[in-house]
Amino acid sequence: MSDKPLSEQVALVTGGSRGIGRAISLKLASLGASVAVNYASNATAAEEVVSSVEQQGGKALALKFNVAEESEVQAAVKEIVAHFGRLDILVNNAGITSDGLLVRTSAADWSRTIDVNLSGSFFCAKAVAKPMMKARYGRIINISSVIGETGNPGQAAYSASKAGVFGLTKSLARELGSRNVTVNALTPGYISTDMTAELNDEQKSGIKSQIVLGRLGEPEDIADAVAFFTLPGSSYITGQVLGVNGGMHM
Ligand code: NAP
């Protein structure tokens, strides 16, 4: 295999500017893909990823849009296709948490979480489906969460949004498979990012005790699994949910 197997391809990584998304952007770029690095508000982080890609000789474009707004998503996908000429890979990674016990979760918190984590993935998949179906090629990778599989007290909205991603993944896999567009989901366990930085040491050691491999995951652990789903070796896999959680959940 060439060391740049994705050199003709273009990827959109939502929330590609920080944490797991940043590692995914850098990984896909290292495999040769041109990467559209989406973000919501932190332009500095997105530009840093673009610079890192360019320093390695790759191509990247920072794109600010809210995945929860369909019109913004449609416009961004048009811009990517106009800029790079194609769009082969979508990684639905942008996500938020709004933790709180059920009785303290407002309707607004519930809706915001579903809007970004679930509707955002739907809007992005819908927008890329046309160019992918036309090209008879596409790879859609949805970043769900182990919490979508297990549930968690205080995370009803987050868990529901991430469990919804399973149904979206399987339905789209069935719908788009005849056009050689595969759709798979990853369920990260606990990964060291800004999202989990607020856990205290006691919470972290409680979590570690449930992880067979004895450590929190790193963003690169998820990026490596995403890369697998973009490479030819996974071309016969669709509609699957892959746990990347150090054995925390089986
Ligand atoms: P993070 O460090 O908080 O980064 C979130 C990224 O998403 C940022 O780039 C952010 O952009 C972007 N974003 C947030 N809302 C957006 C919106 N409405 N539209 C566009 N972009 C938006 O998160 P992370 O920990 O890397 O998590 C990435 C994904 O993995 C999420 O879907 C999360 O649920 C999932 N996950 C994480 C863990 C974990 O342990 N960390 C475990 C399981 C699953 P700005 O910086 O501009 O706000």
mmCIF file of C-alpha atoms and ligand atoms in Angstrom:
data_model
loop_
_atom_site.group_PDB
_atom_site.id
_atom_site.type_symbol
_atom_site.label_atom_id
_atom_site.label_comp_id
_atom_site.label_asym_id
_atom_site.label_seq_id
_atom_site.Cartn_x
_atom_site.Cartn_y
_atom_site.Cartn_z
ATOM 1 C CA MET A 1 0.000 0.000 0.000
ATOM 2 C CA SER A 2 1.243 3.489 -0.830
ATOM 3 C CA ASP A 3 1.980 5.648 2.200
ATOM 4 C CA LYS A 4 -0.583 8.181 0.865
ATOM 5 C CA PRO A 5 -3.510 5.906 -0.047
ATOM 6 C CA LEU A 6 -6.025 8.769 0.224
ATOM 7 C CA SER A 7 -4.068 11.179 -1.962
ATOM 8 C CA GLU A 8 -6.882 11.640 -4.489
ATOM 9 C CA GLN A 9 -9.554 11.987 -1.820
ATOM 10 C CA VAL A 10 -11.276 14.780 0.066
ATOM 11 C CA ALA A 11 -12.614 14.467 3.603
ATOM 12 C CA LEU A 12 -14.946 16.615 5.703
ATOM 13 C CA VAL A 13 -14.357 16.248 9.446
ATOM 14 C CA THR A 14 -17.034 18.006 11.485
ATOM 15 C CA GLY A 15 -15.655 19.401 14.727
ATOM 16 C CA GLY A 16 -12.290 18.721 13.107
ATOM 17 C CA SER A 17 -10.504 21.460 15.003
ATOM 18 C CA ARG A 18 -10.130 20.062 18.526
ATOM 19 C CA GLY A 19 -9.857 16.791 20.453
ATOM 20 C CA ILE A 20 -10.835 13.671 18.554
ATOM 21 C CA GLY A 21 -11.740 15.594 15.394
ATOM 22 C CA ARG A 22 -8.327 17.264 15.315
ATOM 23 C CA ALA A 23 -6.604 13.864 15.495
ATOM 24 C CA ILE A 24 -8.891 12.566 12.718
ATOM 25 C CA SER A 25 -8.126 15.581 10.486
ATOM 26 C CA LEU A 26 -4.365 15.100 10.972
ATOM 27 C CA LYS A 27 -4.561 11.326 10.428
ATOM 28 C CA LEU A 28 -6.556 11.557 7.197
ATOM 29 C CA ALA A 29 -4.226 14.308 5.967
ATOM 30 C CA SER A 30 -1.209 12.111 6.789
ATOM 31 C CA LEU A 31 -2.749 9.456 4.534
ATOM 32 C CA GLY A 32 -2.897 12.035 1.742
ATOM 33 C CA ALA A 33 -6.491 13.302 1.931
ATOM 34 C CA SER A 34 -7.347 16.968 1.527
ATOM 35 C CA VAL A 35 -9.329 17.879 4.620
ATOM 36 C CA ALA A 36 -12.139 20.351 5.289
ATOM 37 C CA VAL A 37 -11.801 21.141 8.994
ATOM 38 C CA ASN A 38 -15.188 22.222 10.346
ATOM 39 C CA TYR A 39 -15.612 24.124 13.618
ATOM 40 C CA ALA A 40 -18.338 26.039 15.450
ATOM 41 C CA SER A 41 -16.615 29.032 17.018
ATOM 42 C CA ASN A 42 -12.911 28.539 17.778
ATOM 43 C CA ALA A 43 -11.243 29.696 14.532
ATOM 44 C CA THR A 44 -7.760 29.698 16.080
ATOM 45 C CA ALA A 45 -7.908 25.953 16.788
ATOM 46 C CA ALA A 46 -9.138 25.221 13.251
ATOM 47 C CA GLU A 47 -6.422 27.379 11.662
ATOM 48 C CA GLU A 48 -3.807 25.586 13.775
ATOM 49 C CA VAL A 49 -4.953 22.250 12.305
ATOM 50 C CA VAL A 50 -4.872 23.691 8.784
ATOM 51 C CA SER A 51 -1.313 24.985 9.356
ATOM 52 C CA SER A 52 -0.188 21.601 10.721
ATOM 53 C CA VAL A 53 -1.576 19.852 7.645
ATOM 54 C CA GLU A 54 0.048 22.379 5.299
ATOM 55 C CA GLN A 55 3.401 22.052 7.095
ATOM 56 C CA GLN A 56 3.273 18.323 6.306
ATOM 57 C CA GLY A 57 2.689 19.187 2.633
ATOM 58 C CA GLY A 58 -1.060 18.500 2.708
ATOM 59 C CA LYS A 59 -4.132 20.538 1.846
ATOM 60 C CA ALA A 60 -6.762 21.705 4.315
ATOM 61 C CA LEU A 61 -9.509 24.305 4.602
ATOM 62 C CA ALA A 62 -11.061 25.620 7.819
ATOM 63 C CA LEU A 63 -14.831 25.950 7.543
ATOM 64 C CA LYS A 64 -17.053 27.528 10.168
ATOM 65 C CA PHE A 65 -20.593 26.196 10.216
ATOM 66 C CA ASN A 66 -23.102 24.880 12.694
ATOM 67 C CA VAL A 67 -23.894 21.237 11.909
ATOM 68 C CA ALA A 68 -27.305 21.726 13.513
ATOM 69 C CA GLU A 69 -28.335 24.246 10.806
ATOM 70 C CA GLU A 70 -29.209 22.482 7.566
ATOM 71 C CA SER A 71 -28.799 25.549 5.350
ATOM 72 C CA GLU A 72 -25.266 26.130 6.706
ATOM 73 C CA VAL A 73 -24.365 22.479 6.142
ATOM 74 C CA GLN A 74 -25.662 22.524 2.544
ATOM 75 C CA ALA A 75 -23.716 25.703 1.761
ATOM 76 C CA ALA A 76 -20.514 24.310 3.316
ATOM 77 C CA VAL A 77 -20.674 21.058 1.360
ATOM 78 C CA LYS A 78 -21.177 23.044 -1.870
ATOM 79 C CA GLU A 79 -18.132 25.135 -0.947
ATOM 80 C CA ILE A 80 -15.991 22.034 -0.312
ATOM 81 C CA VAL A 81 -16.949 20.477 -3.644
ATOM 82 C CA ALA A 82 -16.302 23.787 -5.431
ATOM 83 C CA HIS A 83 -12.920 24.192 -3.682
ATOM 84 C CA PHE A 84 -11.555 20.635 -3.892
ATOM 85 C CA GLY A 85 -13.664 19.261 -6.772
ATOM 86 C CA ARG A 86 -15.010 16.221 -4.886
ATOM 87 C CA LEU A 87 -15.976 14.842 -1.481
ATOM 88 C CA ASP A 88 -15.237 11.207 -0.619
ATOM 89 C CA ILE A 89 -15.219 10.955 3.177
ATOM 90 C CA LEU A 90 -17.507 12.418 5.834
ATOM 91 C CA VAL A 91 -16.647 12.025 9.518
ATOM 92 C CA ASN A 92 -19.586 13.127 11.660
ATOM 93 C CA ASN A 93 -17.586 13.975 14.758
ATOM 94 C CA ALA A 94 -18.945 17.330 16.031
ATOM 95 C CA GLY A 95 -20.686 16.757 19.323
ATOM 96 C CA ILE A 96 -21.612 18.339 22.623
ATOM 97 C CA THR A 97 -22.611 17.172 26.082
ATOM 98 C CA SER A 98 -25.145 18.834 28.351
ATOM 99 C CA ASP A 99 -24.994 16.674 31.420
ATOM 100 C CA GLY A 100 -27.556 16.846 34.194
ATOM 101 C CA LEU A 101 -29.981 14.652 36.043
ATOM 102 C CA LEU A 102 -33.279 14.056 34.262
ATOM 103 C CA VAL A 103 -35.373 16.369 36.426
ATOM 104 C CA ARG A 104 -32.879 19.198 35.918
ATOM 105 C CA THR A 105 -32.544 18.762 32.150
ATOM 106 C CA SER A 106 -34.436 21.535 30.367
ATOM 107 C CA ALA A 107 -36.229 21.057 27.064
ATOM 108 C CA ALA A 108 -33.705 23.481 25.568
ATOM 109 C CA ASP A 109 -30.716 21.371 26.751
ATOM 110 C CA TRP A 110 -32.381 18.219 25.409
ATOM 111 C CA SER A 111 -33.089 19.805 22.012
ATOM 112 C CA ARG A 112 -29.642 21.375 21.668
ATOM 113 C CA THR A 113 -27.961 18.010 22.310
ATOM 114 C CA ILE A 114 -30.167 16.137 19.858
ATOM 115 C CA ASP A 115 -29.844 18.962 17.300
ATOM 116 C CA VAL A 116 -26.027 18.911 17.256
ATOM 117 C CA ASN A 117 -25.249 15.225 17.855
ATOM 118 C CA LEU A 118 -28.038 13.527 15.910
ATOM 119 C CA SER A 119 -29.642 16.051 13.537
ATOM 120 C CA GLY A 120 -26.177 17.418 12.713
ATOM 121 C CA SER A 121 -25.071 13.961 11.539
ATOM 122 C CA PHE A 122 -28.278 13.608 9.517
ATOM 123 C CA PHE A 123 -27.877 17.015 7.823
ATOM 124 C CA CYS A 124 -24.232 16.339 6.940
ATOM 125 C CA ALA A 125 -24.956 12.843 5.590
ATOM 126 C CA LYS A 126 -27.856 14.233 3.541
ATOM 127 C CA ALA A 127 -25.665 16.973 2.078
ATOM 128 C CA VAL A 128 -22.802 14.648 1.069
ATOM 129 C CA ALA A 129 -25.043 11.852 -0.225
ATOM 130 C CA LYS A 130 -25.555 13.530 -3.623
ATOM 131 C CA PRO A 131 -21.883 13.949 -4.598
ATOM 132 C CA MET A 132 -21.044 10.520 -3.149
ATOM 133 C CA MET A 133 -23.862 8.700 -4.964
ATOM 134 C CA LYS A 134 -22.959 10.462 -8.200
ATOM 135 C CA ALA A 135 -19.328 9.362 -7.795
ATOM 136 C CA ARG A 136 -20.395 5.821 -6.842
ATOM 137 C CA TYR A 137 -18.058 6.081 -3.860
ATOM 138 C CA GLY A 138 -18.272 7.352 -0.318
ATOM 139 C CA ARG A 139 -17.259 6.641 3.250
ATOM 140 C CA ILE A 140 -19.395 8.013 6.088
ATOM 141 C CA ILE A 141 -18.129 7.450 9.623
ATOM 142 C CA ASN A 142 -20.336 8.543 12.516
ATOM 143 C CA ILE A 143 -18.735 9.163 15.907
ATOM 144 C CA SER A 144 -21.230 7.941 18.491
ATOM 145 C CA SER A 145 -20.223 7.011 22.059
ATOM 146 C CA VAL A 146 -20.056 4.071 24.443
ATOM 147 C CA ILE A 147 -22.671 6.028 26.411
ATOM 148 C CA GLY A 148 -25.092 5.453 23.516
ATOM 149 C CA GLU A 149 -24.666 1.714 24.139
ATOM 150 C CA THR A 150 -24.695 1.602 27.931
ATOM 151 C CA GLY A 151 -26.583 4.720 29.054
ATOM 152 C CA ASN A 152 -25.306 6.799 31.974
ATOM 153 C CA PRO A 153 -27.024 8.566 34.856
ATOM 154 C CA GLY A 154 -27.030 12.300 34.159
ATOM 155 C CA GLN A 155 -26.555 11.832 30.429
ATOM 156 C CA ALA A 156 -30.036 10.990 29.131
ATOM 157 C CA ALA A 157 -29.934 13.549 26.312
ATOM 158 C CA TYR A 158 -26.362 12.707 25.297
ATOM 159 C CA SER A 159 -26.990 8.960 25.415
ATOM 160 C CA ALA A 160 -30.233 9.244 23.437
ATOM 161 C CA SER A 161 -28.542 11.413 20.809
ATOM 162 C CA LYS A 162 -25.689 8.921 20.440
ATOM 163 C CA ALA A 163 -27.997 5.878 20.381
ATOM 164 C CA GLY A 164 -29.977 7.610 17.631
ATOM 165 C CA VAL A 165 -26.794 7.604 15.563
ATOM 166 C CA PHE A 166 -26.956 3.769 15.423
ATOM 167 C CA GLY A 167 -30.341 3.831 13.649
ATOM 168 C CA LEU A 168 -29.147 6.575 11.323
ATOM 169 C CA THR A 169 -25.990 4.592 10.503
ATOM 170 C CA LYS A 170 -27.810 1.345 9.730
ATOM 171 C CA SER A 171 -30.594 2.962 7.665
ATOM 172 C CA LEU A 172 -28.131 4.996 5.606
ATOM 173 C CA ALA A 173 -25.928 1.918 5.127
ATOM 174 C CA ARG A 174 -28.931 0.074 3.666
ATOM 175 C CA GLU A 175 -29.957 3.044 1.540
ATOM 176 C CA LEU A 176 -26.573 4.023 0.109
ATOM 177 C CA GLY A 177 -24.833 0.633 -0.183
ATOM 178 C CA SER A 178 -25.897 0.042 -3.782
ATOM 179 C CA ARG A 179 -23.901 3.182 -4.717
ATOM 180 C CA ASN A 180 -20.762 1.925 -2.938
ATOM 181 C CA VAL A 181 -21.203 4.350 -0.059
ATOM 182 C CA THR A 182 -20.460 2.630 3.255
ATOM 183 C CA VAL A 183 -21.737 3.995 6.563
ATOM 184 C CA ASN A 184 -20.322 2.870 9.901
ATOM 185 C CA ALA A 185 -20.275 4.129 13.474
ATOM 186 C CA LEU A 186 -17.557 4.209 16.119
ATOM 187 C CA THR A 187 -18.266 4.244 19.821
ATOM 188 C CA PRO A 188 -15.326 5.786 21.668
ATOM 189 C CA GLY A 189 -14.969 5.046 25.359
ATOM 190 C CA TYR A 190 -13.417 7.737 27.581
ATOM 191 C CA ILE A 191 -10.917 9.729 25.538
ATOM 192 C CA SER A 192 -8.605 12.470 26.871
ATOM 193 C CA THR A 193 -9.989 15.699 25.337
ATOM 194 C CA ASP A 194 -11.486 19.001 26.513
ATOM 195 C CA MET A 195 -14.817 17.156 26.791
ATOM 196 C CA THR A 196 -13.479 14.856 29.529
ATOM 197 C CA ALA A 197 -10.968 17.321 31.059
ATOM 198 C CA GLU A 198 -13.431 18.355 33.738
ATOM 199 C CA LEU A 199 -13.522 14.844 35.268
ATOM 200 C CA ASN A 200 -11.729 14.886 38.635
ATOM 201 C CA ASP A 201 -9.036 12.345 39.595
ATOM 202 C CA GLU A 202 -11.490 10.243 41.579
ATOM 203 C CA GLN A 203 -13.875 10.058 38.611
ATOM 204 C CA LYS A 204 -10.973 9.222 36.283
ATOM 205 C CA SER A 205 -9.697 6.370 38.465
ATOM 206 C CA GLY A 206 -13.287 5.059 38.792
ATOM 207 C CA ILE A 207 -13.546 5.018 34.999
ATOM 208 C CA LYS A 208 -10.079 3.465 34.576
ATOM 209 C CA SER A 209 -11.082 0.586 36.833
ATOM 210 C CA GLN A 210 -13.764 -0.339 34.269
ATOM 211 C CA ILE A 211 -11.345 -0.245 31.315
ATOM 212 C CA VAL A 212 -9.763 -3.616 30.524
ATOM 213 C CA LEU A 213 -6.694 -1.980 28.976
ATOM 214 C CA GLY A 214 -6.267 0.191 32.085
ATOM 215 C CA ARG A 215 -6.028 3.640 30.499
ATOM 216 C CA LEU A 216 -8.192 6.374 29.033
ATOM 217 C CA GLY A 217 -8.082 6.496 25.247
ATOM 218 C CA GLU A 218 -6.191 9.091 23.233
ATOM 219 C CA PRO A 219 -7.719 10.966 20.279
ATOM 220 C CA GLU A 220 -5.282 9.087 18.011
ATOM 221 C CA ASP A 221 -6.888 5.763 19.065
ATOM 222 C CA ILE A 222 -10.121 6.964 17.466
ATOM 223 C CA ALA A 223 -8.376 8.516 14.466
ATOM 224 C CA ASP A 224 -6.704 5.173 13.675
ATOM 225 C CA ALA A 225 -10.090 3.407 13.672
ATOM 226 C CA VAL A 226 -11.577 6.121 11.440
ATOM 227 C CA ALA A 227 -8.657 5.670 9.049
ATOM 228 C CA PHE A 228 -9.432 1.945 8.856
ATOM 229 C CA PHE A 229 -12.944 2.731 7.588
ATOM 230 C CA THR A 230 -11.518 4.951 4.823
ATOM 231 C CA LEU A 231 -9.040 2.367 3.510
ATOM 232 C CA PRO A 232 -9.667 -0.409 0.962
ATOM 233 C CA GLY A 233 -9.341 -3.122 3.639
ATOM 234 C CA SER A 234 -12.734 -2.122 5.066
ATOM 235 C CA SER A 235 -14.598 -1.912 1.767
ATOM 236 C CA TYR A 236 -16.876 -4.881 2.632
ATOM 237 C CA ILE A 237 -17.938 -3.446 6.004
ATOM 238 C CA THR A 238 -21.067 -1.309 6.314
ATOM 239 C CA GLY A 239 -23.794 -0.648 8.869
ATOM 240 C CA GLN A 240 -21.521 -1.647 11.751
ATOM 241 C CA VAL A 241 -20.846 -0.178 15.161
ATOM 242 C CA LEU A 242 -17.225 -0.560 16.293
ATOM 243 C CA GLY A 243 -16.382 -0.056 19.965
ATOM 244 C CA VAL A 244 -13.047 1.712 20.509
ATOM 245 C CA ASN A 245 -13.136 1.720 24.277
ATOM 246 C CA GLY A 246 -10.199 -0.293 25.664
ATOM 247 C CA GLY A 247 -12.577 -3.128 26.515
ATOM 248 C CA MET A 248 -14.773 -0.962 28.740
ATOM 249 C CA HIS A 249 -17.905 -2.332 27.107
ATOM 250 C CA MET A 250 -18.240 -5.603 25.173
HETATM 251 P P1 NAP B 1 -14.376 18.462 21.985
HETATM 252 O O1 NAP B 1 -12.942 18.377 22.389
HETATM 253 O O2 NAP B 1 -15.338 19.167 22.869
HETATM 254 O O3 NAP B 1 -14.442 19.109 20.506
HETATM 255 C C1 NAP B 1 -15.683 19.299 19.897
HETATM 256 C C2 NAP B 1 -15.508 19.749 18.461
HETATM 257 O O4 NAP B 1 -16.828 19.864 17.876
HETATM 258 C C3 NAP B 1 -14.865 21.121 18.333
HETATM 259 O O5 NAP B 1 -14.114 21.144 17.138
HETATM 260 C C4 NAP B 1 -16.070 22.059 18.215
HETATM 261 O O6 NAP B 1 -15.779 23.269 17.542
HETATM 262 C C5 NAP B 1 -17.013 21.199 17.377
HETATM 263 N N1 NAP B 1 -18.435 21.546 17.499
HETATM 264 C C6 NAP B 1 -19.200 21.563 18.622
HETATM 265 N N2 NAP B 1 -20.462 21.919 18.312
HETATM 266 C C7 NAP B 1 -20.493 22.114 16.955
HETATM 267 C C8 NAP B 1 -21.503 22.491 16.039
HETATM 268 N N3 NAP B 1 -22.760 22.766 16.439
HETATM 269 N N4 NAP B 1 -21.185 22.607 14.724
HETATM 270 C C9 NAP B 1 -19.917 22.362 14.306
HETATM 271 N N5 NAP B 1 -18.921 21.977 15.141
HETATM 272 C C10 NAP B 1 -19.206 21.876 16.449
HETATM 273 O O7 NAP B 1 -15.005 17.011 21.756
HETATM 274 P P2 NAP B 1 -14.287 15.573 21.663
HETATM 275 O O8 NAP B 1 -14.104 15.055 23.037
HETATM 276 O O9 NAP B 1 -13.154 15.632 20.727
HETATM 277 O O10 NAP B 1 -15.478 14.710 21.025
HETATM 278 C C11 NAP B 1 -15.631 14.537 19.617
HETATM 279 C C12 NAP B 1 -16.777 13.561 19.369
HETATM 280 O O11 NAP B 1 -16.499 12.320 20.010
HETATM 281 C C13 NAP B 1 -18.114 14.028 19.920
HETATM 282 O O12 NAP B 1 -19.144 13.643 19.035
HETATM 283 C C14 NAP B 1 -18.240 13.281 21.230
HETATM 284 O O13 NAP B 1 -19.569 13.111 21.622
HETATM 285 C C15 NAP B 1 -17.572 11.971 20.854
HETATM 286 N N6 NAP B 1 -17.067 11.231 22.008
HETATM 287 C C16 NAP B 1 -16.121 11.761 22.828
HETATM 288 C C17 NAP B 1 -15.673 11.006 23.904
HETATM 289 C C18 NAP B 1 -14.611 11.519 24.835
HETATM 290 O O14 NAP B 1 -14.334 10.831 25.822
HETATM 291 N N7 NAP B 1 -14.005 12.658 24.597
HETATM 292 C C19 NAP B 1 -16.205 9.740 24.147
HETATM 293 C C20 NAP B 1 -17.177 9.240 23.289
HETATM 294 C C21 NAP B 1 -17.592 9.986 22.220
HETATM 295 P P3 NAP B 1 -15.400 24.627 18.407
HETATM 296 O O15 NAP B 1 -14.082 24.377 19.062
HETATM 297 O O16 NAP B 1 -15.353 25.712 17.395
HETATM 298 O O17 NAP B 1 -16.505 24.781 19.413
#
